[in-house]
mmCIF file of C-alpha atoms and ligand atoms in Angstrom:
data_model
loop_
_atom_site.group_PDB
_atom_site.id
_atom_site.type_symbol
_atom_site.label_atom_id
_atom_site.label_comp_id
_atom_site.label_asym_id
_atom_site.label_seq_id
_atom_site.Cartn_x
_atom_site.Cartn_y
_atom_site.Cartn_z
ATOM 1 C CA MET A 5 -33.315 -8.289 15.684
ATOM 2 C CA SER A 6 -31.856 -6.100 18.391
ATOM 3 C CA PRO A 7 -28.881 -3.880 17.266
ATOM 4 C CA ARG A 8 -25.410 -5.167 18.282
ATOM 5 C CA PRO A 9 -24.538 -3.320 21.575
ATOM 6 C CA ASP A 10 -21.580 -0.785 21.582
ATOM 7 C CA PRO A 11 -18.509 -2.539 23.139
ATOM 8 C CA PRO A 12 -18.135 -1.183 26.749
ATOM 9 C CA GLU A 13 -16.220 2.029 26.999
ATOM 10 C CA VAL A 14 -13.435 0.348 28.738
ATOM 11 C CA ASP A 15 -12.849 -1.933 25.839
ATOM 12 C CA ARG A 16 -12.481 0.950 23.331
ATOM 13 C CA VAL A 17 -9.971 2.577 25.475
ATOM 14 C CA ALA A 18 -8.023 -0.788 25.998
ATOM 15 C CA ALA A 19 -8.066 -1.064 22.228
ATOM 16 C CA SER A 20 -6.892 2.450 21.622
ATOM 17 C CA ARG A 21 -4.089 2.111 24.035
ATOM 18 C CA ALA A 22 -2.936 -1.128 22.471
ATOM 19 C CA ALA A 23 -2.789 0.496 19.259
ATOM 20 C CA ILE A 24 -0.766 3.496 20.557
ATOM 21 C CA ALA A 25 1.573 0.921 22.264
ATOM 22 C CA ALA A 26 1.915 -0.962 18.877
ATOM 23 C CA ARG A 27 2.549 2.188 17.078
ATOM 24 C CA ARG A 28 5.357 3.091 19.541
ATOM 25 C CA ALA A 29 6.964 -0.477 19.247
ATOM 26 C CA ARG A 30 6.943 -0.050 15.493
ATOM 27 C CA ALA A 31 8.593 3.368 15.841
ATOM 28 C CA ALA A 32 11.201 1.866 18.242
ATOM 29 C CA VAL A 33 11.944 -0.770 15.605
ATOM 30 C CA LYS A 34 12.523 1.768 12.878
ATOM 31 C CA LYS A 35 14.726 3.768 15.223
ATOM 32 C CA ALA A 36 16.825 0.846 15.913
ATOM 33 C CA VAL A 37 17.276 0.255 12.191
ATOM 34 C CA ALA A 38 18.007 3.813 11.585
ATOM 35 C CA GLU A 39 20.709 4.021 14.405
ATOM 36 C CA ARG A 40 21.959 0.669 13.128
ATOM 37 C CA SER A 41 21.576 -1.155 16.353
ATOM 38 C CA ARG A 42 19.303 -3.677 14.413
ATOM 39 C CA SER A 43 19.774 -4.794 10.957
ATOM 40 C CA ALA A 44 16.738 -4.745 8.645
ATOM 41 C CA LEU A 45 17.377 -8.548 8.130
ATOM 42 C CA GLU A 46 17.037 -9.064 11.782
ATOM 43 C CA VAL A 47 13.803 -7.276 11.882
ATOM 44 C CA ALA A 48 12.555 -9.251 8.888
ATOM 45 C CA GLU A 49 13.419 -12.460 10.481
ATOM 46 C CA ALA A 50 11.564 -11.518 13.808
ATOM 47 C CA ALA A 51 8.659 -10.560 11.783
ATOM 48 C CA TRP A 52 8.576 -13.793 9.912
ATOM 49 C CA SER A 53 8.974 -15.876 13.098
ATOM 50 C CA ASP A 54 5.762 -13.684 14.658
ATOM 51 C CA PRO A 55 3.831 -11.889 12.014
ATOM 52 C CA THR A 56 1.688 -10.217 14.836
ATOM 53 C CA SER A 57 4.695 -8.664 16.580
ATOM 54 C CA PRO A 58 5.670 -4.978 16.000
ATOM 55 C CA GLU A 59 8.129 -6.208 13.343
ATOM 56 C CA GLY A 60 5.651 -8.160 11.657
ATOM 57 C CA THR A 61 3.065 -5.399 11.347
ATOM 58 C CA LEU A 62 5.409 -3.048 10.162
ATOM 59 C CA ARG A 63 5.111 -2.091 6.563
ATOM 60 C CA VAL A 64 7.807 -3.200 4.072
ATOM 61 C CA ARG A 65 8.094 0.360 2.953
ATOM 62 C CA GLU A 66 8.756 1.776 6.418
ATOM 63 C CA LEU A 67 11.257 -0.931 7.150
ATOM 64 C CA LEU A 68 13.362 -0.199 3.876
ATOM 65 C CA GLY A 69 12.744 3.580 4.556
ATOM 66 C CA SER A 70 14.529 3.243 7.900
ATOM 67 C CA ILE A 71 17.715 1.727 6.453
ATOM 68 C CA PRO A 72 20.357 4.567 6.537
ATOM 69 C CA GLY A 73 20.816 6.035 3.009
ATOM 70 C CA LEU A 74 17.581 4.856 1.503
ATOM 71 C CA GLY A 75 15.281 7.541 0.392
ATOM 72 C CA PRO A 76 11.618 7.300 -0.556
ATOM 73 C CA THR A 77 12.226 7.045 -4.358
ATOM 74 C CA ARG A 78 14.697 4.180 -4.052
ATOM 75 C CA VAL A 79 12.490 2.443 -1.653
ATOM 76 C CA ALA A 80 9.773 2.687 -4.174
ATOM 77 C CA ARG A 81 11.968 1.458 -6.861
ATOM 78 C CA ILE A 82 13.250 -1.540 -4.811
ATOM 79 C CA MET A 83 9.716 -2.494 -3.960
ATOM 80 C CA ALA A 84 8.641 -2.515 -7.424
ATOM 81 C CA GLN A 85 11.724 -4.620 -8.565
ATOM 82 C CA LEU A 86 10.878 -7.118 -5.548
ATOM 83 C CA GLY A 87 7.258 -7.139 -6.602
ATOM 84 C CA ILE A 88 6.166 -5.937 -3.301
ATOM 85 C CA ALA A 89 2.878 -3.840 -3.081
ATOM 86 C CA ASP A 90 3.248 -0.495 -1.283
ATOM 87 C CA SER A 91 0.849 -1.394 1.556
ATOM 88 C CA LYS A 92 2.285 -4.823 2.422
ATOM 89 C CA ARG A 93 3.503 -5.581 5.930
ATOM 90 C CA VAL A 94 6.623 -7.499 6.570
ATOM 91 C CA GLY A 95 4.807 -10.212 8.430
ATOM 92 C CA GLY A 96 2.220 -10.379 5.622
ATOM 93 C CA LEU A 97 4.523 -11.311 2.772
ATOM 94 C CA GLY A 98 4.213 -14.594 0.993
ATOM 95 C CA ALA A 99 6.912 -17.256 0.705
ATOM 96 C CA ARG A 100 8.401 -16.114 -2.641
ATOM 97 C CA GLN A 101 8.286 -12.193 -1.637
ATOM 98 C CA ARG A 102 10.001 -13.129 1.777
ATOM 99 C CA LEU A 103 12.635 -15.034 -0.084
ATOM 100 C CA ARG A 104 13.334 -12.103 -2.560
ATOM 101 C CA LEU A 105 13.293 -9.518 0.330
ATOM 102 C CA ARG A 106 15.561 -11.768 2.360
ATOM 103 C CA GLU A 107 18.104 -12.101 -0.595
ATOM 104 C CA TRP A 108 18.074 -8.493 -1.321
ATOM 105 C CA LEU A 109 18.695 -7.540 2.313
ATOM 106 C CA GLU A 110 21.419 -10.219 2.660
ATOM 107 C CA ARG A 111 23.069 -8.505 -0.395
ATOM 108 C CA ARG A 112 22.660 -5.089 0.890
ATOM 109 C CA GLU A 113 24.252 -6.081 4.396
ATOM 110 C CA GLY A 114 27.215 -7.482 2.596
ATOM 111 C CA ARG A 115 26.183 -10.958 2.971
ATOM 112 C CA ARG A 116 26.199 -13.275 -0.010
ATOM 113 C CA SER A 117 23.495 -14.439 -2.283
ATOM 114 C CA ARG A 118 22.397 -17.873 -2.854
ATOM 115 C CA LEU A 119 21.324 -17.225 -6.404
ATOM 116 C CA VAL A 120 24.478 -16.892 -8.628
ATOM 117 C CA VAL A 121 24.696 -16.384 -12.175
ATOM 118 C CA LEU A 122 27.842 -17.202 -14.058
ATOM 119 C CA ALA A 123 28.314 -15.701 -17.437
ATOM 120 C CA GLY A 124 31.299 -14.753 -19.482
ATOM 121 C CA PRO A 125 32.630 -14.949 -23.027
ATOM 122 C CA THR A 126 32.337 -17.894 -25.153
ATOM 123 C CA ALA A 127 34.957 -20.609 -24.524
ATOM 124 C CA VAL A 128 36.171 -18.930 -21.278
ATOM 125 C CA GLY A 129 35.476 -22.319 -19.456
ATOM 126 C CA LYS A 130 32.068 -21.593 -17.927
ATOM 127 C CA GLY A 131 31.021 -25.237 -18.672
ATOM 128 C CA THR A 132 34.045 -26.669 -17.166
ATOM 129 C CA VAL A 133 33.881 -24.537 -14.111
ATOM 130 C CA SER A 134 30.220 -25.654 -13.583
ATOM 131 C CA ALA A 135 30.897 -29.183 -14.309
ATOM 132 C CA TYR A 136 33.572 -28.926 -11.745
ATOM 133 C CA ILE A 137 30.966 -27.381 -9.269
ATOM 134 C CA ARG A 138 28.400 -29.975 -9.979
ATOM 135 C CA GLU A 139 31.000 -32.593 -9.052
ATOM 136 C CA ASN A 140 32.659 -31.098 -6.181
ATOM 137 C CA TYR A 141 30.114 -29.194 -4.544
ATOM 138 C CA PRO A 142 26.763 -31.329 -4.439
ATOM 139 C CA ASP A 143 25.088 -28.894 -2.216
ATOM 140 C CA VAL A 144 24.999 -26.436 -5.268
ATOM 141 C CA LEU A 145 22.214 -26.851 -7.556
ATOM 142 C CA LEU A 146 23.221 -26.379 -10.992
ATOM 143 C CA SER A 147 20.254 -25.371 -13.240
ATOM 144 C CA VAL A 148 19.575 -27.441 -16.287
ATOM 145 C CA SER A 149 18.599 -25.281 -19.355
ATOM 146 C CA ALA A 150 16.214 -26.144 -21.980
ATOM 147 C CA THR A 151 17.641 -25.847 -25.503
ATOM 148 C CA THR A 152 16.638 -26.273 -29.061
ATOM 149 C CA ARG A 153 20.080 -27.343 -30.281
ATOM 150 C CA LYS A 154 20.733 -31.001 -30.807
ATOM 151 C CA PRO A 155 22.935 -33.009 -28.003
ATOM 152 C CA ARG A 156 26.471 -33.370 -28.774
ATOM 153 C CA PRO A 157 28.078 -36.785 -28.162
ATOM 154 C CA GLY A 158 28.042 -37.675 -24.403
ATOM 155 C CA GLU A 159 25.501 -35.116 -23.601
ATOM 156 C CA ILE A 160 22.624 -36.554 -21.562
ATOM 157 C CA ASP A 161 18.923 -35.323 -21.665
ATOM 158 C CA GLY A 162 17.959 -33.894 -18.300
ATOM 159 C CA VAL A 163 21.585 -33.543 -17.095
ATOM 160 C CA HIS A 164 23.345 -31.349 -19.276
ATOM 161 C CA TYR A 165 20.252 -29.902 -21.035
ATOM 162 C CA TYR A 166 16.629 -30.560 -21.580
ATOM 163 C CA PHE A 167 16.843 -30.908 -25.292
ATOM 164 C CA VAL A 168 13.411 -29.756 -26.726
ATOM 165 C CA ASP A 169 11.989 -28.897 -30.144
ATOM 166 C CA ASP A 170 10.888 -25.401 -31.079
ATOM 167 C CA GLU A 171 7.352 -26.201 -30.298
ATOM 168 C CA GLU A 172 8.013 -27.335 -26.837
ATOM 169 C CA PHE A 173 10.393 -24.196 -26.407
ATOM 170 C CA ASP A 174 7.549 -22.118 -27.491
ATOM 171 C CA ARG A 175 5.028 -23.673 -24.988
ATOM 172 C CA LYS A 176 7.468 -23.184 -22.120
ATOM 173 C CA ILE A 177 7.604 -19.444 -22.945
ATOM 174 C CA ALA A 178 4.075 -19.187 -23.255
ATOM 175 C CA ALA A 179 3.412 -20.979 -19.883
ATOM 176 C CA GLY A 180 5.721 -18.622 -18.375
ATOM 177 C CA GLU A 181 8.010 -21.472 -17.274
ATOM 178 C CA LEU A 182 11.322 -19.704 -18.126
ATOM 179 C CA LEU A 183 13.049 -17.111 -15.812
ATOM 180 C CA GLU A 184 15.172 -16.108 -18.880
ATOM 181 C CA TRP A 185 15.674 -17.197 -22.358
ATOM 182 C CA ALA A 186 17.827 -16.286 -25.497
ATOM 183 C CA VAL A 187 18.927 -16.960 -28.826
ATOM 184 C CA VAL A 188 22.615 -17.700 -28.340
ATOM 185 C CA HIS A 189 25.404 -17.322 -31.231
ATOM 186 C CA ASN A 190 22.519 -16.337 -33.482
ATOM 187 C CA SER A 191 21.301 -19.796 -33.702
ATOM 188 C CA TYR A 192 19.469 -21.869 -30.962
ATOM 189 C CA ARG A 193 17.345 -20.905 -28.336
ATOM 190 C CA TYR A 194 18.441 -21.500 -24.508
ATOM 191 C CA GLY A 195 16.298 -20.903 -21.273
ATOM 192 C CA THR A 196 16.307 -21.385 -17.670
ATOM 193 C CA PRO A 197 13.283 -23.321 -16.151
ATOM 194 C CA ARG A 198 12.100 -21.420 -13.241
ATOM 195 C CA PRO A 199 10.212 -23.833 -10.950
ATOM 196 C CA PRO A 200 13.268 -25.893 -9.981
ATOM 197 C CA ILE A 201 15.238 -22.592 -9.044
ATOM 198 C CA ASP A 202 12.382 -21.071 -6.895
ATOM 199 C CA LYS A 203 11.920 -24.682 -5.173
ATOM 200 C CA ALA A 204 15.617 -24.951 -4.450
ATOM 201 C CA LEU A 205 15.963 -21.403 -3.101
ATOM 202 C CA ALA A 206 12.762 -21.878 -0.940
ATOM 203 C CA ALA A 207 14.674 -24.770 0.708
ATOM 204 C CA GLY A 208 17.722 -22.751 1.218
ATOM 205 C CA ARG A 209 19.708 -24.359 -1.388
ATOM 206 C CA LYS A 210 22.542 -22.701 -3.401
ATOM 207 C CA VAL A 211 21.630 -22.290 -7.072
ATOM 208 C CA LEU A 212 24.217 -21.469 -9.892
ATOM 209 C CA LEU A 213 23.032 -20.598 -13.365
ATOM 210 C CA GLU A 214 25.541 -20.876 -16.245
ATOM 211 C CA ILE A 215 24.095 -18.771 -18.978
ATOM 212 C CA ASP A 216 24.792 -16.184 -21.691
ATOM 213 C CA LEU A 217 25.113 -12.467 -21.055
ATOM 214 C CA GLN A 218 21.542 -11.689 -22.386
ATOM 215 C CA GLY A 219 20.169 -14.241 -19.965
ATOM 216 C CA ALA A 220 22.294 -12.830 -17.151
ATOM 217 C CA ARG A 221 20.840 -9.354 -17.966
ATOM 218 C CA GLN A 222 17.263 -10.643 -17.837
ATOM 219 C CA VAL A 223 17.966 -12.467 -14.387
ATOM 220 C CA ARG A 224 19.152 -9.212 -12.947
ATOM 221 C CA GLU A 225 15.709 -7.523 -13.915
ATOM 222 C CA ALA A 226 13.750 -10.476 -12.853
ATOM 223 C CA MET A 227 15.622 -11.263 -9.690
ATOM 224 C CA PRO A 228 17.686 -8.216 -8.448
ATOM 225 C CA GLU A 229 18.868 -10.077 -5.432
ATOM 226 C CA ALA A 230 20.861 -12.465 -7.753
ATOM 227 C CA VAL A 231 24.538 -12.048 -7.788
ATOM 228 C CA LEU A 232 26.304 -11.901 -11.359
ATOM 229 C CA ILE A 233 29.749 -13.206 -11.654
ATOM 230 C CA PHE A 234 31.813 -12.754 -14.918
ATOM 231 C CA LEU A 235 34.324 -15.326 -15.700
ATOM 232 C CA LEU A 236 37.476 -13.837 -17.274
ATOM 233 C CA PRO A 237 40.126 -15.585 -19.306
ATOM 234 C CA PRO A 238 43.736 -15.163 -18.173
ATOM 235 C CA SER A 239 44.181 -13.141 -21.546
ATOM 236 C CA TRP A 240 42.716 -12.734 -24.882
ATOM 237 C CA GLU A 241 45.274 -14.883 -26.685
ATOM 238 C CA GLU A 242 44.406 -17.675 -24.129
ATOM 239 C CA LEU A 243 40.621 -17.285 -24.911
ATOM 240 C CA VAL A 244 41.351 -17.425 -28.812
ATOM 241 C CA ARG A 245 43.363 -20.627 -28.144
ATOM 242 C CA ARG A 246 40.708 -22.343 -26.156
ATOM 243 C CA LEU A 247 37.916 -21.419 -28.542
ATOM 244 C CA ILE A 248 39.819 -22.802 -31.623
ATOM 245 C CA GLY A 249 41.297 -25.708 -29.503
ATOM 246 C CA ARG A 250 37.945 -26.935 -28.545
ATOM 247 C CA GLY A 251 37.474 -28.185 -32.173
ATOM 248 C CA THR A 252 33.683 -28.800 -31.923
ATOM 249 C CA GLU A 253 32.744 -25.993 -34.321
ATOM 250 C CA ASP A 254 33.588 -25.395 -38.018
ATOM 251 C CA SER A 255 35.570 -22.256 -38.977
ATOM 252 C CA GLU A 256 32.463 -20.055 -39.650
ATOM 253 C CA GLU A 257 30.791 -20.818 -36.326
ATOM 254 C CA GLN A 258 34.308 -20.192 -34.569
ATOM 255 C CA ALA A 259 34.598 -16.843 -36.307
ATOM 256 C CA ARG A 260 31.194 -16.102 -35.077
ATOM 257 C CA ARG A 261 31.889 -17.171 -31.699
ATOM 258 C CA LEU A 262 34.917 -15.028 -31.463
ATOM 259 C CA GLU A 263 32.864 -11.963 -32.504
ATOM 260 C CA THR A 264 30.273 -12.800 -29.824
ATOM 261 C CA ALA A 265 33.339 -13.138 -27.238
ATOM 262 C CA LYS A 266 34.496 -9.697 -28.030
ATOM 263 C CA VAL A 267 31.170 -8.068 -27.466
ATOM 264 C CA GLU A 268 30.631 -10.133 -24.275
ATOM 265 C CA LEU A 269 33.981 -9.156 -22.900
ATOM 266 C CA SER A 270 33.161 -5.400 -23.042
ATOM 267 C CA ALA A 271 30.156 -6.132 -20.761
ATOM 268 C CA GLN A 272 32.209 -7.258 -17.746
ATOM 269 C CA ASP A 273 31.738 -4.014 -15.759
ATOM 270 C CA GLU A 274 27.787 -4.748 -15.614
ATOM 271 C CA PHE A 275 28.761 -7.495 -13.309
ATOM 272 C CA ASP A 276 28.933 -7.841 -9.334
ATOM 273 C CA HIS A 277 32.304 -9.827 -9.322
ATOM 274 C CA LYS A 278 35.061 -10.929 -11.753
ATOM 275 C CA VAL A 279 36.689 -14.379 -11.499
ATOM 276 C CA VAL A 280 39.830 -15.291 -13.585
ATOM 277 C CA ASN A 281 39.594 -18.610 -14.902
ATOM 278 C CA ALA A 282 43.374 -19.609 -14.690
ATOM 279 C CA ASP A 283 42.710 -22.754 -12.749
ATOM 280 C CA VAL A 284 39.387 -24.653 -12.890
ATOM 281 C CA GLY A 285 39.319 -25.670 -9.136
ATOM 282 C CA ASP A 286 40.244 -22.169 -7.976
ATOM 283 C CA ALA A 287 37.649 -20.659 -10.188
ATOM 284 C CA ALA A 288 35.041 -22.793 -8.984
ATOM 285 C CA ARG A 289 35.929 -22.224 -5.366
ATOM 286 C CA GLN A 290 35.816 -18.418 -5.724
ATOM 287 C CA VAL A 291 32.265 -18.858 -7.351
ATOM 288 C CA VAL A 292 31.160 -20.964 -4.609
ATOM 289 C CA ASP A 293 32.485 -18.645 -1.976
ATOM 290 C CA LEU A 294 30.310 -15.970 -3.449
ATOM 291 C CA MET A 295 27.246 -18.008 -2.750
ATOM 292 C CA ASP A 296 27.689 -19.040 0.768
ATOM 293 C CA ALA A 297 24.961 -17.327 2.479
ATOM 294 C CA PRO A 298 24.580 -17.823 6.107
ATOM 295 C CA GLY A 299 21.091 -18.051 7.447
ATOM 296 C CA ARG A 300 18.008 -20.262 6.774
ATOM 297 C CA LEU A 301 14.565 -19.613 5.432
HETATM 298 P P1 5GP B 428 26.568 -24.612 -25.603
HETATM 299 O O1 5GP B 428 25.658 -24.791 -26.927
HETATM 300 O O2 5GP B 428 27.981 -24.651 -25.973
HETATM 301 O O3 5GP B 428 26.277 -25.664 -24.697
HETATM 302 O O4 5GP B 428 26.242 -23.211 -24.943
HETATM 303 C C1 5GP B 428 26.408 -22.049 -25.590
HETATM 304 C C2 5GP B 428 25.917 -20.883 -24.761
HETATM 305 O O5 5GP B 428 24.597 -21.034 -24.358
HETATM 306 C C3 5GP B 428 26.816 -20.831 -23.660
HETATM 307 O O6 5GP B 428 27.332 -19.482 -23.630
HETATM 308 C C4 5GP B 428 25.874 -20.975 -22.390
HETATM 309 O O7 5GP B 428 26.260 -20.071 -21.364
HETATM 310 C C5 5GP B 428 24.558 -20.426 -22.959
HETATM 311 N N1 5GP B 428 23.452 -21.006 -22.210
HETATM 312 C C6 5GP B 428 23.328 -22.238 -21.837
HETATM 313 N N2 5GP B 428 22.144 -22.414 -21.114
HETATM 314 C C7 5GP B 428 21.477 -21.190 -21.112
HETATM 315 C C8 5GP B 428 20.360 -20.722 -20.661
HETATM 316 O O8 5GP B 428 19.571 -21.347 -20.085
HETATM 317 N N3 5GP B 428 19.905 -19.271 -20.988
HETATM 318 C C9 5GP B 428 20.857 -18.629 -21.727
HETATM 319 N N4 5GP B 428 20.431 -17.220 -21.857
HETATM 320 N N5 5GP B 428 22.149 -19.066 -22.097
HETATM 321 C C10 5GP B 428 22.502 -20.393 -21.899
#
């Protein structure tokens, strides 16, 4: 076998010229982001429509590093949170990583996130607000949780919850099917199935999770691009009235929930936004307004 001939000199020169031009083009993209003449999100979108473009061959680390105010330490932390390896190029990201970077950039640029977590103290009316959203905003996917508690009268399996036994709940945890899960009110387990959420977000839909505080914290860790909303009662007295007035729990359970509510109220400052639930329609509109992300995938 004869050795492969070297490429002609002229090809090598052309290749190195092309490499220099590509580097220059990437430097110009970074400069535009640093000078705010282009947003990082615009650059990412250009990268995804043509992964071979200067935007597409730019490393994620370099893109984030050119955003004014982001130093290398923060960039490294953000990339770890988003689950993006240090060497990744913007155009080379997989679908889930693109989605997460997009959501993160949208939030950073003051746009809204399509993934919203609604939490708040017990009996504040999270369930009523989310039911209102389900009925009046059909474009919002309301996540259906799995729970080990038994259905209440009128609750439908697969609509209000997936009612499962302990064994099935264990299986879901082991299979990594839950985005988050928690024991709520020291009694039953509740968890958010992950696949429907990923699918809806990938299709550009808005997704709402109505979960407890422990779950909200886990979502913040797992998906830092999510927006966390805390639903507040108009007053503490009103919260107590709603809790007692619901009449679905015995007095021991009521006392336990009141205690949980006090602890939960003290966590409100961890949240991105607070919405007061004085009027259900009003509160629902405010929640949906916070998830109206422009843009597409
Ligand atoms: P309930 O038993 O009254 O339907 O709900 C009790 C609590 O469980 C509510 O505070 C509700 O927000 C919370 N919850 C419902 N689904 C989930 C979930 O998937 N994960 C977590 N962490 N909490 C949930």
